[in-house]
Amino acid sequence: QQVRDEAVTLLLAGHETTAHTLNWTFSLLAQNPDAEAKLHAELDTVLHGELPTLADLKRLPYTDMVIKESMRLLPAVYSIGRQSIADTEIMGYTIPKYTDVTVFSYFMHRNPRLWDQADQFMPERFSPDNEKNLPRYAYLPFGGGPRICVGNSFAAMEARLLLATIAQKYQLRLNPGHKIELEPLITLRPKGGLTMRIEQREPIRELA
């Protein structure tokens, strides 16, 4: 039972969430060509056609911003379950001890009181200067507090490396007429998958 449970956890937390993050990221880039162009320019300037390494990530700030903004708009883990350990009150609501509570990060990430133009894809909101001014717990792609996801650093690294590797060589385009629908199951996935075309791209030579 333990082996099974740990295998399922590894598959779900170590593979499915990152796969959905990349799905959503490429669909958002396909719909926001200006952001996509900035990403490509950074990759071509920094990597010069070489595969990205861990050491390269600190030189790819816009790549990081793209992943973070994708996880804001369409977090693979869109809700987080907790249980109250004591009687408490939140915004006038009484929550008895041992009550199951669900925090929906999807809605938190789109709250216009916390985010300017909350429904827009704007990676620049995660620039170092902007990110440090975000309200605490306004951004919860991995949860927060002492029970934050233990794999958050690895997942962020994995997603950035994958995005840089793929986007350096290819562009993904949504097929005309394809309607994206959300399917919130254990993770947030595109219902029926994403119908996209893969196009090989040429590096921006003048930046190489």
mmCIF file of N, CA and C in Angstrom, residues 22-113:
data_model
loop_
_atom_site.group_PDB
_atom_site.id
_atom_site.type_symbol
_atom_site.label_atom_id
_atom_site.label_comp_id
_atom_site.label_asym_id
_atom_site.label_seq_id
_atom_site.Cartn_x
_atom_site.Cartn_y
_atom_site.Cartn_z
ATOM 1 N N LEU A 22 2.781 23.385 -18.156
ATOM 2 C CA LEU A 22 3.322 23.646 -19.500
ATOM 3 C C LEU A 22 2.205 23.749 -20.526
ATOM 4 N N ASN A 23 1.157 22.914 -20.405
ATOM 5 C CA ASN A 23 -0.006 23.038 -21.296
ATOM 6 C C ASN A 23 -0.560 24.454 -21.254
ATOM 7 N N TRP A 24 -0.838 24.912 -20.035
ATOM 8 C CA TRP A 24 -1.447 26.244 -19.893
ATOM 9 C C TRP A 24 -0.480 27.336 -20.358
ATOM 10 N N THR A 25 0.807 27.167 -20.071
ATOM 11 C CA THR A 25 1.775 28.193 -20.458
ATOM 12 C C THR A 25 1.830 28.365 -21.973
ATOM 13 N N PHE A 26 1.902 27.265 -22.711
ATOM 14 C CA PHE A 26 1.976 27.378 -24.166
ATOM 15 C C PHE A 26 0.668 27.886 -24.766
ATOM 16 N N SER A 27 -0.459 27.549 -24.151
ATOM 17 C CA SER A 27 -1.724 28.086 -24.663
ATOM 18 C C SER A 27 -1.809 29.588 -24.416
ATOM 19 N N LEU A 28 -1.320 30.054 -23.276
ATOM 20 C CA LEU A 28 -1.327 31.495 -22.983
ATOM 21 C C LEU A 28 -0.357 32.253 -23.887
ATOM 22 N N LEU A 29 0.812 31.672 -24.131
ATOM 23 C CA LEU A 29 1.770 32.318 -25.031
ATOM 24 C C LEU A 29 1.205 32.415 -26.447
ATOM 25 N N ALA A 30 0.487 31.380 -26.899
ATOM 26 C CA ALA A 30 -0.102 31.398 -28.231
ATOM 27 C C ALA A 30 -1.132 32.511 -28.369
ATOM 28 N N GLN A 31 -1.761 32.874 -27.263
ATOM 29 C CA GLN A 31 -2.780 33.929 -27.283
ATOM 30 C C GLN A 31 -2.213 35.306 -26.956
ATOM 31 N N ASN A 32 -0.937 35.371 -26.608
ATOM 32 C CA ASN A 32 -0.306 36.648 -26.234
ATOM 33 C C ASN A 32 1.043 36.766 -26.953
ATOM 34 N N PRO A 33 1.025 37.104 -28.244
ATOM 35 C CA PRO A 33 2.255 37.098 -29.046
ATOM 36 C C PRO A 33 3.326 38.068 -28.570
ATOM 37 N N ASP A 34 2.947 39.172 -27.935
ATOM 38 C CA ASP A 34 3.968 40.104 -27.445
ATOM 39 C C ASP A 34 4.799 39.454 -26.334
ATOM 40 N N ALA A 35 4.128 38.775 -25.427
ATOM 41 C CA ALA A 35 4.850 38.080 -24.359
ATOM 42 C C ALA A 35 5.697 36.949 -24.938
ATOM 43 N N GLU A 36 5.152 36.248 -25.919
ATOM 44 C CA GLU A 36 5.898 35.166 -26.549
ATOM 45 C C GLU A 36 7.165 35.704 -27.210
ATOM 46 N N ALA A 37 7.061 36.845 -27.872
ATOM 47 C CA ALA A 37 8.229 37.432 -28.534
ATOM 48 C C ALA A 37 9.308 37.819 -27.521
ATOM 49 N N LYS A 38 8.895 38.347 -26.370
ATOM 50 C CA LYS A 38 9.864 38.697 -25.325
ATOM 51 C C LYS A 38 10.556 37.449 -24.785
ATOM 52 N N LEU A 39 9.787 36.386 -24.628
ATOM 53 C CA LEU A 39 10.371 35.128 -24.166
ATOM 54 C C LEU A 39 11.403 34.619 -25.168
ATOM 55 N N HIS A 40 11.034 34.598 -26.443
ATOM 56 C CA HIS A 40 11.964 34.110 -27.473
ATOM 57 C C HIS A 40 13.225 34.963 -27.535
ATOM 58 N N ALA A 41 13.070 36.262 -27.403
ATOM 59 C CA ALA A 41 14.229 37.154 -27.449
ATOM 60 C C ALA A 41 15.187 36.845 -26.304
ATOM 61 N N GLU A 42 14.634 36.616 -25.118
ATOM 62 C CA GLU A 42 15.489 36.298 -23.979
ATOM 63 C C GLU A 42 16.216 34.969 -24.187
ATOM 64 N N LEU A 43 15.500 33.957 -24.640
ATOM 65 C CA LEU A 43 16.108 32.645 -24.841
ATOM 66 C C LEU A 43 17.213 32.693 -25.888
ATOM 67 N N ASP A 44 16.960 33.407 -26.980
ATOM 68 C CA ASP A 44 17.962 33.487 -28.048
ATOM 69 C C ASP A 44 19.186 34.271 -27.592
ATOM 70 N N THR A 45 18.962 35.332 -26.816
ATOM 71 C CA THR A 45 20.070 36.171 -26.360
ATOM 72 C C THR A 45 20.950 35.436 -25.360
ATOM 73 N N VAL A 46 20.323 34.699 -24.450
ATOM 74 C CA VAL A 46 21.065 34.071 -23.349
ATOM 75 C C VAL A 46 21.632 32.712 -23.734
ATOM 76 N N LEU A 47 20.845 31.905 -24.442
ATOM 77 C CA LEU A 47 21.234 30.515 -24.656
ATOM 78 C C LEU A 47 22.009 30.265 -25.945
ATOM 79 N N HIS A 48 21.828 31.125 -26.953
ATOM 80 C CA HIS A 48 22.541 30.969 -28.231
ATOM 81 C C HIS A 48 22.386 29.562 -28.813
ATOM 82 N N GLY A 49 21.203 28.997 -28.672
ATOM 83 C CA GLY A 49 20.934 27.695 -29.266
ATOM 84 C C GLY A 49 21.349 26.505 -28.425
ATOM 85 N N GLU A 50 21.970 26.741 -27.266
ATOM 86 C CA GLU A 50 22.399 25.644 -26.398
ATOM 87 C C GLU A 50 21.259 25.235 -25.458
ATOM 88 N N LEU A 51 21.298 23.978 -25.024
ATOM 89 C CA LEU A 51 20.298 23.529 -24.067
ATOM 90 C C LEU A 51 20.484 24.272 -22.746
ATOM 91 N N PRO A 52 19.388 24.692 -22.105
ATOM 92 C CA PRO A 52 19.515 25.402 -20.824
ATOM 93 C C PRO A 52 19.955 24.461 -19.711
ATOM 94 N N THR A 53 20.698 25.014 -18.772
ATOM 95 C CA THR A 53 21.119 24.270 -17.595
ATOM 96 C C THR A 53 20.618 25.002 -16.357
ATOM 97 N N LEU A 54 20.784 24.359 -15.226
ATOM 98 C CA LEU A 54 20.374 24.989 -13.972
ATOM 99 C C LEU A 54 21.064 26.331 -13.782
ATOM 100 N N ALA A 55 22.316 26.409 -14.173
ATOM 101 C CA ALA A 55 23.071 27.654 -14.006
ATOM 102 C C ALA A 55 22.519 28.783 -14.874
ATOM 103 N N ASP A 56 21.838 28.444 -15.963
ATOM 104 C CA ASP A 56 21.295 29.474 -16.862
ATOM 105 C C ASP A 56 20.044 30.149 -16.299
ATOM 106 N N LEU A 57 19.352 29.498 -15.375
ATOM 107 C CA LEU A 57 18.032 29.986 -14.961
ATOM 108 C C LEU A 57 18.093 31.392 -14.378
ATOM 109 N N LYS A 58 19.150 31.708 -13.659
ATOM 110 C CA LYS A 58 19.229 33.045 -13.066
ATOM 111 C C LYS A 58 19.385 34.118 -14.134
ATOM 112 N N ARG A 59 19.765 33.704 -15.350
ATOM 113 C CA ARG A 59 19.903 34.657 -16.459
ATOM 114 C C ARG A 59 18.662 34.674 -17.348
ATOM 115 N N LEU A 60 17.598 33.996 -16.914
ATOM 116 C CA LEU A 60 16.356 33.927 -17.682
ATOM 117 C C LEU A 60 15.186 34.442 -16.840
ATOM 118 N N PRO A 61 15.242 35.713 -16.442
ATOM 119 C CA PRO A 61 14.190 36.224 -15.557
ATOM 120 C C PRO A 61 12.811 36.260 -16.205
ATOM 121 N N TYR A 62 12.752 36.565 -17.508
ATOM 122 C CA TYR A 62 11.433 36.639 -18.141
ATOM 123 C C TYR A 62 10.810 35.255 -18.261
ATOM 124 N N THR A 63 11.632 34.242 -18.469
ATOM 125 C CA THR A 63 11.140 32.863 -18.488
ATOM 126 C C THR A 63 10.481 32.530 -17.158
ATOM 127 N N ASP A 64 11.114 32.951 -16.083
ATOM 128 C CA ASP A 64 10.561 32.746 -14.743
ATOM 129 C C ASP A 64 9.232 33.485 -14.593
ATOM 130 N N MET A 65 9.169 34.713 -15.077
ATOM 131 C CA MET A 65 7.938 35.504 -14.980
ATOM 132 C C MET A 65 6.793 34.845 -15.742
ATOM 133 N N VAL A 66 7.098 34.284 -16.904
ATOM 134 C CA VAL A 66 6.068 33.629 -17.716
ATOM 135 C C VAL A 66 5.477 32.441 -16.970
ATOM 136 N N ILE A 67 6.330 31.610 -16.373
ATOM 137 C CA ILE A 67 5.845 30.450 -15.627
ATOM 138 C C ILE A 67 5.008 30.894 -14.431
ATOM 139 N N LYS A 68 5.470 31.883 -13.709
ATOM 140 C CA LYS A 68 4.732 32.349 -12.532
ATOM 141 C C LYS A 68 3.374 32.931 -12.912
ATOM 142 N N GLU A 69 3.331 33.689 -14.001
ATOM 143 C CA GLU A 69 2.055 34.268 -14.422
ATOM 144 C C GLU A 69 1.108 33.195 -14.942
ATOM 145 N N SER A 70 1.644 32.185 -15.601
ATOM 146 C CA SER A 70 0.812 31.067 -16.035
ATOM 147 C C SER A 70 0.199 30.358 -14.834
ATOM 148 N N MET A 71 1.001 30.126 -13.782
ATOM 149 C CA MET A 71 0.489 29.467 -12.589
ATOM 150 C C MET A 71 -0.457 30.366 -11.798
ATOM 151 N N ARG A 72 -0.374 31.658 -12.019
ATOM 152 C CA ARG A 72 -1.355 32.550 -11.384
ATOM 153 C C ARG A 72 -2.715 32.411 -12.057
ATOM 154 N N LEU A 73 -2.737 32.542 -13.379
ATOM 155 C CA LEU A 73 -4.009 32.501 -14.095
ATOM 156 C C LEU A 73 -4.635 31.115 -14.107
ATOM 157 N N LEU A 74 -3.815 30.090 -14.274
ATOM 158 C CA LEU A 74 -4.326 28.730 -14.437
ATOM 159 C C LEU A 74 -3.488 27.769 -13.598
ATOM 160 N N PRO A 75 -3.637 27.838 -12.281
ATOM 161 C CA PRO A 75 -2.823 26.976 -11.415
ATOM 162 C C PRO A 75 -3.251 25.517 -11.532
ATOM 163 N N ALA A 76 -2.296 24.631 -11.773
ATOM 164 C CA ALA A 76 -2.619 23.204 -11.857
ATOM 165 C C ALA A 76 -3.262 22.722 -10.562
ATOM 166 N N VAL A 77 -2.730 23.196 -9.431
ATOM 167 C CA VAL A 77 -3.351 22.911 -8.131
ATOM 168 C C VAL A 77 -4.221 24.121 -7.799
ATOM 169 N N TYR A 78 -5.481 24.030 -8.162
ATOM 170 C CA TYR A 78 -6.377 25.191 -8.101
ATOM 171 C C TYR A 78 -7.094 25.316 -6.769
ATOM 172 N N SER A 79 -6.974 24.303 -5.903
ATOM 173 C CA SER A 79 -7.591 24.367 -4.580
ATOM 174 C C SER A 79 -6.728 23.615 -3.588
ATOM 175 N N ILE A 80 -6.810 24.022 -2.346
ATOM 176 C CA ILE A 80 -5.975 23.443 -1.292
ATOM 177 C C ILE A 80 -6.871 23.123 -0.102
ATOM 178 N N GLY A 81 -6.821 21.894 0.361
ATOM 179 C CA GLY A 81 -7.631 21.489 1.496
ATOM 180 C C GLY A 81 -6.865 21.591 2.807
ATOM 181 N N ARG A 82 -7.535 22.098 3.842
ATOM 182 C CA ARG A 82 -6.958 22.195 5.177
ATOM 183 C C ARG A 82 -8.042 21.839 6.207
ATOM 184 N N GLN A 83 -7.628 21.596 7.437
ATOM 185 C CA GLN A 83 -8.571 21.348 8.522
ATOM 186 C C GLN A 83 -8.231 22.275 9.680
ATOM 187 N N SER A 84 -9.256 22.943 10.207
ATOM 188 C CA SER A 84 -9.027 23.868 11.310
ATOM 189 C C SER A 84 -8.633 23.090 12.562
ATOM 190 N N ILE A 85 -7.664 23.607 13.302
ATOM 191 C CA ILE A 85 -7.196 22.927 14.513
ATOM 192 C C ILE A 85 -7.795 23.551 15.773
ATOM 193 N N ALA A 86 -8.588 24.606 15.585
ATOM 194 C CA ALA A 86 -9.245 25.256 16.719
ATOM 195 C C ALA A 86 -10.444 26.029 16.201
ATOM 196 N N ASP A 87 -11.379 26.328 17.064
ATOM 197 C CA ASP A 87 -12.490 27.200 16.695
ATOM 198 C C ASP A 87 -11.926 28.555 16.286
ATOM 199 N N THR A 88 -12.428 29.094 15.201
ATOM 200 C CA THR A 88 -11.927 30.388 14.737
ATOM 201 C C THR A 88 -13.013 31.119 13.980
ATOM 202 N N GLU A 89 -12.737 32.349 13.621
ATOM 203 C CA GLU A 89 -13.675 33.156 12.832
ATOM 204 C C GLU A 89 -12.892 33.868 11.750
ATOM 205 N N ILE A 90 -13.384 33.783 10.519
ATOM 206 C CA ILE A 90 -12.752 34.453 9.389
ATOM 207 C C ILE A 90 -13.800 35.292 8.679
ATOM 208 N N MET A 91 -13.605 36.604 8.676
ATOM 209 C CA MET A 91 -14.498 37.542 8.001
ATOM 210 C C MET A 91 -15.956 37.317 8.400
ATOM 211 N N GLY A 92 -16.169 37.103 9.689
ATOM 212 C CA GLY A 92 -17.531 36.967 10.202
ATOM 213 C C GLY A 92 -18.101 35.564 10.159
ATOM 214 N N TYR A 93 -17.354 34.627 9.574
ATOM 215 C CA TYR A 93 -17.825 33.240 9.494
ATOM 216 C C TYR A 93 -17.174 32.407 10.603
ATOM 217 N N THR A 94 -18.001 31.715 11.368
ATOM 218 C CA THR A 94 -17.500 30.851 12.421
ATOM 219 C C THR A 94 -17.077 29.508 11.828
ATOM 220 N N ILE A 95 -15.865 29.094 12.151
ATOM 221 C CA ILE A 95 -15.340 27.819 11.660
ATOM 222 C C ILE A 95 -14.992 26.961 12.874
ATOM 223 N N PRO A 96 -15.806 25.955 13.175
ATOM 224 C CA PRO A 96 -15.526 25.116 14.341
ATOM 225 C C PRO A 96 -14.249 24.297 14.167
ATOM 226 N N LYS A 97 -13.702 23.864 15.256
ATOM 227 C CA LYS A 97 -12.536 23.000 15.247
ATOM 228 C C LYS A 97 -12.819 21.732 14.441
ATOM 229 N N TYR A 98 -11.818 21.260 13.703
ATOM 230 C CA TYR A 98 -11.869 20.063 12.872
ATOM 231 C C TYR A 98 -12.763 20.220 11.628
ATOM 232 N N THR A 99 -13.039 21.445 11.236
ATOM 233 C CA THR A 99 -13.801 21.674 10.008
ATOM 234 C C THR A 99 -12.862 21.604 8.803
ATOM 235 N N ASP A 100 -13.304 20.897 7.764
ATOM 236 C CA ASP A 100 -12.541 20.878 6.515
ATOM 237 C C ASP A 100 -12.767 22.187 5.763
ATOM 238 N N VAL A 101 -11.690 22.819 5.352
ATOM 239 C CA VAL A 101 -11.747 24.116 4.676
ATOM 240 C C VAL A 101 -10.994 24.004 3.352
ATOM 241 N N THR A 102 -11.585 24.526 2.282
ATOM 242 C CA THR A 102 -10.926 24.525 0.977
ATOM 243 C C THR A 102 -10.608 25.955 0.563
ATOM 244 N N VAL A 103 -9.356 26.186 0.240
ATOM 245 C CA VAL A 103 -8.906 27.486 -0.261
ATOM 246 C C VAL A 103 -8.758 27.360 -1.779
ATOM 247 N N PHE A 104 -9.500 28.188 -2.521
ATOM 248 C CA PHE A 104 -9.441 28.132 -3.981
ATOM 249 C C PHE A 104 -8.451 29.183 -4.483
ATOM 250 N N SER A 105 -7.226 28.724 -4.743
ATOM 251 C CA SER A 105 -6.207 29.644 -5.232
ATOM 252 C C SER A 105 -6.581 30.228 -6.588
ATOM 253 N N TYR A 106 -7.343 29.482 -7.383
ATOM 254 C CA TYR A 106 -7.767 29.979 -8.699
ATOM 255 C C TYR A 106 -8.480 31.323 -8.559
ATOM 256 N N PHE A 107 -9.381 31.418 -7.598
ATOM 257 C CA PHE A 107 -10.134 32.666 -7.409
ATOM 258 C C PHE A 107 -9.299 33.712 -6.688
ATOM 259 N N MET A 108 -8.436 33.274 -5.769
ATOM 260 C CA MET A 108 -7.548 34.214 -5.101
ATOM 261 C C MET A 108 -6.654 34.909 -6.130
ATOM 262 N N HIS A 109 -6.174 34.136 -7.098
ATOM 263 C CA HIS A 109 -5.261 34.678 -8.105
ATOM 264 C C HIS A 109 -5.937 35.622 -9.090
ATOM 265 N N ARG A 110 -7.250 35.624 -9.109
ATOM 266 C CA ARG A 110 -7.992 36.495 -10.032
ATOM 267 C C ARG A 110 -8.807 37.565 -9.291
ATOM 268 N N ASN A 111 -8.512 37.740 -8.027
ATOM 269 C CA ASN A 111 -9.222 38.728 -7.223
ATOM 270 C C ASN A 111 -8.762 40.130 -7.624
ATOM 271 N N PRO A 112 -9.656 40.958 -8.159
ATOM 272 C CA PRO A 112 -9.233 42.288 -8.625
ATOM 273 C C PRO A 112 -8.781 43.213 -7.498
ATOM 274 N N ARG A 113 -9.098 42.859 -6.260
ATOM 275 C CA ARG A 113 -8.602 43.668 -5.140
ATOM 276 C C ARG A 113 -7.120 43.415 -4.890
#
